[in-house]
Tab-separated table of C-alpha atoms in Angstrom:
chain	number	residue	atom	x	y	z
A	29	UNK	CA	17.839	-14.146	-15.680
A	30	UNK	CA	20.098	-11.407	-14.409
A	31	UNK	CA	17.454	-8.593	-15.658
A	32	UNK	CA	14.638	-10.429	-14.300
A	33	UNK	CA	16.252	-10.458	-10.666
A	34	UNK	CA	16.765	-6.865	-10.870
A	35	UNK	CA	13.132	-6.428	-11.576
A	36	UNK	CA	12.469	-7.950	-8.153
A	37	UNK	CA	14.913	-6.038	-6.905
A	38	UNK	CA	13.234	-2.823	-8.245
A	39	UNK	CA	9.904	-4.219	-6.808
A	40	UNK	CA	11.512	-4.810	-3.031
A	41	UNK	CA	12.724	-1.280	-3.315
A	42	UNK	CA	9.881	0.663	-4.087
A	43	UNK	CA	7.942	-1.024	-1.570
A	44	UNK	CA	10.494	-0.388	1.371
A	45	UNK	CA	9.982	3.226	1.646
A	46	UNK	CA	8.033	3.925	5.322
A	47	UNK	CA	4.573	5.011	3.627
A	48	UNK	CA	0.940	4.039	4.792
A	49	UNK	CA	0.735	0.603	3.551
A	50	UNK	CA	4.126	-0.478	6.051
A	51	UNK	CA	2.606	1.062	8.471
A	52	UNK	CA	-1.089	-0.313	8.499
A	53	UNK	CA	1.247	-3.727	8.119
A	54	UNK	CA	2.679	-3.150	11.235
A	55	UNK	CA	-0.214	-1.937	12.958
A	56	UNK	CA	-2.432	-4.825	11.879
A	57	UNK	CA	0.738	-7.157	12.147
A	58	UNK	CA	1.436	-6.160	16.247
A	59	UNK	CA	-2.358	-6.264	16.879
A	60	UNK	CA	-3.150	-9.596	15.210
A	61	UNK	CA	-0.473	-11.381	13.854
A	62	UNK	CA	0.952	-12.025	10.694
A	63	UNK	CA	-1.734	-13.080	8.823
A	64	UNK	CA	-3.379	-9.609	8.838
A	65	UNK	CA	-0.104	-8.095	8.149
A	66	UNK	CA	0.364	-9.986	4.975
A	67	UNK	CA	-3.216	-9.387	3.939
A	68	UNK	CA	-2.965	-5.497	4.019
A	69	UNK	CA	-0.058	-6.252	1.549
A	70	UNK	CA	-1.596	-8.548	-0.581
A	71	UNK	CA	-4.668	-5.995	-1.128
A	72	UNK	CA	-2.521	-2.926	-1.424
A	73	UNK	CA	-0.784	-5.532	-4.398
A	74	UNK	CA	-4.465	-6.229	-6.034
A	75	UNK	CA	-4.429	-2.309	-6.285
A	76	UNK	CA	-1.222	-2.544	-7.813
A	77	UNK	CA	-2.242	-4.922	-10.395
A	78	UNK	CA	-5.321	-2.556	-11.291
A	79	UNK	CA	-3.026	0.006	-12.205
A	80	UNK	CA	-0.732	-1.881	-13.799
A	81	UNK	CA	-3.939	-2.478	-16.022
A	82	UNK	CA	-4.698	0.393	-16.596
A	83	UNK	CA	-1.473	1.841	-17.866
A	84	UNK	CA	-1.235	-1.634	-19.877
A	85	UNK	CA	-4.377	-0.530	-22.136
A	86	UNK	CA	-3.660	2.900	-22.481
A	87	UNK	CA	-5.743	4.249	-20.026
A	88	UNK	CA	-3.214	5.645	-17.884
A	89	UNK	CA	-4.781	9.247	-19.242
A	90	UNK	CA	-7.652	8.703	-17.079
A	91	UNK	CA	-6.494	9.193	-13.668
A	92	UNK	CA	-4.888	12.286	-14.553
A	93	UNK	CA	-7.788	14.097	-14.947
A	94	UNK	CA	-8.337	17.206	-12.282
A	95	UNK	CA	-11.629	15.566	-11.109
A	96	UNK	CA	-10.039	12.016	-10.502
A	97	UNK	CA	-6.973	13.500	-8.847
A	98	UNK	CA	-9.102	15.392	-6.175
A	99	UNK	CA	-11.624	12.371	-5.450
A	100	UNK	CA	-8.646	9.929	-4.756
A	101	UNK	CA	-6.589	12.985	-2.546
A	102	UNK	CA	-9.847	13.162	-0.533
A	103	UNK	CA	-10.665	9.277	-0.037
A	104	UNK	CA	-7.334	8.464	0.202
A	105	UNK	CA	-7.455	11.202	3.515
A	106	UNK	CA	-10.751	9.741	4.562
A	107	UNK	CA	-9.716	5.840	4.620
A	108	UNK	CA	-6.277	6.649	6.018
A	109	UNK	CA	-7.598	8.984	8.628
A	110	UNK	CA	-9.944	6.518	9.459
A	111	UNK	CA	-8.101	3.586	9.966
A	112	UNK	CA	-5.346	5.673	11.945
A	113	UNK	CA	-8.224	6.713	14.475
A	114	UNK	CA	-9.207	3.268	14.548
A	115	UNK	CA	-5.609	2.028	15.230
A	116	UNK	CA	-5.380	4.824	18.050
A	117	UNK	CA	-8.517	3.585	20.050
A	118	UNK	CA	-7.092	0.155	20.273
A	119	UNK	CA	-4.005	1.321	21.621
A	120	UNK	CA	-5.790	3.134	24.283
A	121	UNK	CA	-8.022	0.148	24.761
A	122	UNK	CA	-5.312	-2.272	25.230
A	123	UNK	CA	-4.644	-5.331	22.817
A	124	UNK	CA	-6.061	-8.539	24.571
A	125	UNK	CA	-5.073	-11.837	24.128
A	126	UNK	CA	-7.641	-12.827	21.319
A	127	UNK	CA	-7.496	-9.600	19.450
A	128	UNK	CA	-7.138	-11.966	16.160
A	129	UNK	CA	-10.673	-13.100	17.129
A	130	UNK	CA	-12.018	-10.024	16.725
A	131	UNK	CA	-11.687	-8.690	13.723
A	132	UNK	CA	-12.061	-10.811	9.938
A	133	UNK	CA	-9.064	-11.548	7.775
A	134	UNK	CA	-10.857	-9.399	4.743
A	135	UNK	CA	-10.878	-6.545	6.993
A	136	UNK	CA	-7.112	-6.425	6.451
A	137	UNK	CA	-7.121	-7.194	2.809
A	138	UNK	CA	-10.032	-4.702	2.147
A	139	UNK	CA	-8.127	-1.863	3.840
A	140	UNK	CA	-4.695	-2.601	2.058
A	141	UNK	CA	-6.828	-2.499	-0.903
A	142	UNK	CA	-8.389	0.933	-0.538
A	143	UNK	CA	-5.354	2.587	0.884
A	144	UNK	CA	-3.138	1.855	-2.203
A	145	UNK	CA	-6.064	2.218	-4.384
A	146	UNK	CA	-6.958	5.901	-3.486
A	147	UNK	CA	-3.031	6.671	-2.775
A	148	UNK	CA	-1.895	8.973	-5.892
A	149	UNK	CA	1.586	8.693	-5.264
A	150	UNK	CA	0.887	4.857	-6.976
A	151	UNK	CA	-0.664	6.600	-9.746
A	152	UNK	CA	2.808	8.667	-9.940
A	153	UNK	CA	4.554	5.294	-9.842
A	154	UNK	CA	2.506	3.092	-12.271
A	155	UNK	CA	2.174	5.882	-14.649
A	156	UNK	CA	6.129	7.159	-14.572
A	157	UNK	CA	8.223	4.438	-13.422
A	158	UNK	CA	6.011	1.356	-14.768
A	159	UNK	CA	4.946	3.535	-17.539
A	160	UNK	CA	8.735	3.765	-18.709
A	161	UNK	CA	9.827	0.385	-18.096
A	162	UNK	CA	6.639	-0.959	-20.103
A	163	UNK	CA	7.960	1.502	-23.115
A	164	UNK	CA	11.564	0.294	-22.621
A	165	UNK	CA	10.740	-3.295	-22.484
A	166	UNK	CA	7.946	-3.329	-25.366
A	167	UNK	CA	10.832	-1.506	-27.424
A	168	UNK	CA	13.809	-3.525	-26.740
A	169	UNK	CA	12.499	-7.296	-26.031
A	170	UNK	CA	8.983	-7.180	-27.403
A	171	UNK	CA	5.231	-7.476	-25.733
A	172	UNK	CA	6.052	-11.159	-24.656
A	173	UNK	CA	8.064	-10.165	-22.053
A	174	UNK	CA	6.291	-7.310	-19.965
A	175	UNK	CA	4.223	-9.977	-18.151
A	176	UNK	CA	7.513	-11.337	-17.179
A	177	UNK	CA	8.878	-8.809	-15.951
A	178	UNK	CA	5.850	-6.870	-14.470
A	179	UNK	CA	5.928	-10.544	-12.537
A	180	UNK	CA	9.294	-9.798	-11.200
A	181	UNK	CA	8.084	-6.347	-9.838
A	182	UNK	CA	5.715	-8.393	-8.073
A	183	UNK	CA	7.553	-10.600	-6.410
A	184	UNK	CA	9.721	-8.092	-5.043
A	185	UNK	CA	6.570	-6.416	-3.714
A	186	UNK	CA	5.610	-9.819	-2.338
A	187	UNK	CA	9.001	-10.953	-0.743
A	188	UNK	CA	8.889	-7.195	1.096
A	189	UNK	CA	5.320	-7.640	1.872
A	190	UNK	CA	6.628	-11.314	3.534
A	191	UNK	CA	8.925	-9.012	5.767
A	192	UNK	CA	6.953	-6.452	7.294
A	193	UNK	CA	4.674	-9.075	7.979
A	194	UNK	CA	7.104	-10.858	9.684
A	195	UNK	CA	8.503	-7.758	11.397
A	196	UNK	CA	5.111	-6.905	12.570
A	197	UNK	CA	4.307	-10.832	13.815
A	198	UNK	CA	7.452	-10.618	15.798
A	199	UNK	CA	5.841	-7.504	18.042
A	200	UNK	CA	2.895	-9.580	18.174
A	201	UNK	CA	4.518	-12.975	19.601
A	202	UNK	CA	6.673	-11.036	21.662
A	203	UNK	CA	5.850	-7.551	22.420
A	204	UNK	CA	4.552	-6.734	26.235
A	205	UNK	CA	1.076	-5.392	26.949
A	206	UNK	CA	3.536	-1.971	27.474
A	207	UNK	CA	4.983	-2.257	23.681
A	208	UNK	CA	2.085	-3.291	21.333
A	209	UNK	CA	0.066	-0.335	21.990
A	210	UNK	CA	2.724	2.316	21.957
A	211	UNK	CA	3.428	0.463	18.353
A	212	UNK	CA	-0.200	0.568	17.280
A	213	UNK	CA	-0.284	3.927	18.566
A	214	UNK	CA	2.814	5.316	16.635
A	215	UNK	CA	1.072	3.256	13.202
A	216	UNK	CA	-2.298	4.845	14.142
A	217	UNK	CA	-0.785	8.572	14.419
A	218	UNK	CA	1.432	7.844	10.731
A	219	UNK	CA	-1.788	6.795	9.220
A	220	UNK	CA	-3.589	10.046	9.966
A	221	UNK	CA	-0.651	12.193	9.283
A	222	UNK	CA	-0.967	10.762	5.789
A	223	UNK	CA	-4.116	11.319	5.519
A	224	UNK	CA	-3.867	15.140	6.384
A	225	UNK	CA	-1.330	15.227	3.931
A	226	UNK	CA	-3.962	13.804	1.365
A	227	UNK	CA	-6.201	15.926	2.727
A	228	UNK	CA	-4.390	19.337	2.177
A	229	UNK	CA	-3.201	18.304	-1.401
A	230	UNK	CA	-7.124	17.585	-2.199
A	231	UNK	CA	-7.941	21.400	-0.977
A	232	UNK	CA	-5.474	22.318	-3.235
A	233	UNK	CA	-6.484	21.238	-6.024
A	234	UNK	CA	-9.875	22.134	-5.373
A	235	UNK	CA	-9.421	25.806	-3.687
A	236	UNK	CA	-5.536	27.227	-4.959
């Protein structure tokens, strides 16, 4: 029981790390509650469980390949780029009362789902970190247990997901019309320096 707890644990901290998935959270979170938080979580988790896949059948070799590394750099800097100019032209349009009306609840999963998706710092988790514990846990426990504790990876990705949501719902119940946009603003300008970081490591690859 004790290792399976710090399995969660490991999942909570590898998700709390400021990267683009909090911050879409918080973004979507301040803007339309905590529903949309938690859905940009739960699809950057369905990403999650692709790679986790992936590295499960051997396949992890795939996504190393030069060509694969460049197209996820550049729509990884695409999506977040794009949803960070998005998130900066609601700030500057205000955030009215019914914002939740406005945009659908897949919306928020979809984009969770791209963003960790096309983000190859999860490839350099799932393959190194996952990678290892599957090895370590096939070795010393057997295959019957990686599902168990791949489970309590994602629970601790799910209990952290639970609490930026609930961060970012808090801004949204409470913030003033002066607060939510300078929050949505700040998300919306993290977003696109992510994806210029994306960006710049995809003309590497292809130009240096």
């Amino acid at each position: 029981m004790s290792m399976f707890i710090s399995y969660i644990l490991l999942g909570l901290s590898l998700s709390a790390p400021i990267g683009p998935i909090n911050a879409a959270q918080l973004d979507k979170g301040a803007r339309y509650g905590f529903l949309h938080a938690w859905l940009v979580g739960v699809g950057a988790m369905a990403a999650d469980a692709v790679y986790m896949l992936v590295v499960y059948l051997g396949l992890a070799h795939l996504l190393t390949t030069p060509f694969m590394k460049t197209f996820l750099w550049s729509f990884g800097c695409f999506v977040l780029v794009y949803t960070g100019i998005e998130s900066l032209l609601h700030s500057r349009g205000g955030l009215a009362a019914n914002a939740a009306k406005d945009e659908a609840l897949s919306k928020s999963l979809i984009s969770g789902f791209l963003m960790a998706l096309s983000n190859p710092l999860n490839i350099l988790f799932w393959l190194g970190i996952y990678g290892s514990i599957l090895a370590q846990t096939v070795e010393s426990y057997g295959v019957g247990k990686v599902w168990i504790y791949s489970l309590g990876i994602f629970i601790g990705i799910l209990l952290w997901d639970l609490i930026m949501a609930g961060i970012a719902s808090t801004l949204y119940k409470v913030g003033s019309r002066k607060i939510l946009p300078w929050v949505s603003g700040l998300a919306g300008i993290s977003l696109i320096g992510f994806g210029f970081y994306f960006g710049y490591q995809a003309f590497k690859a292809l130009f240096l």
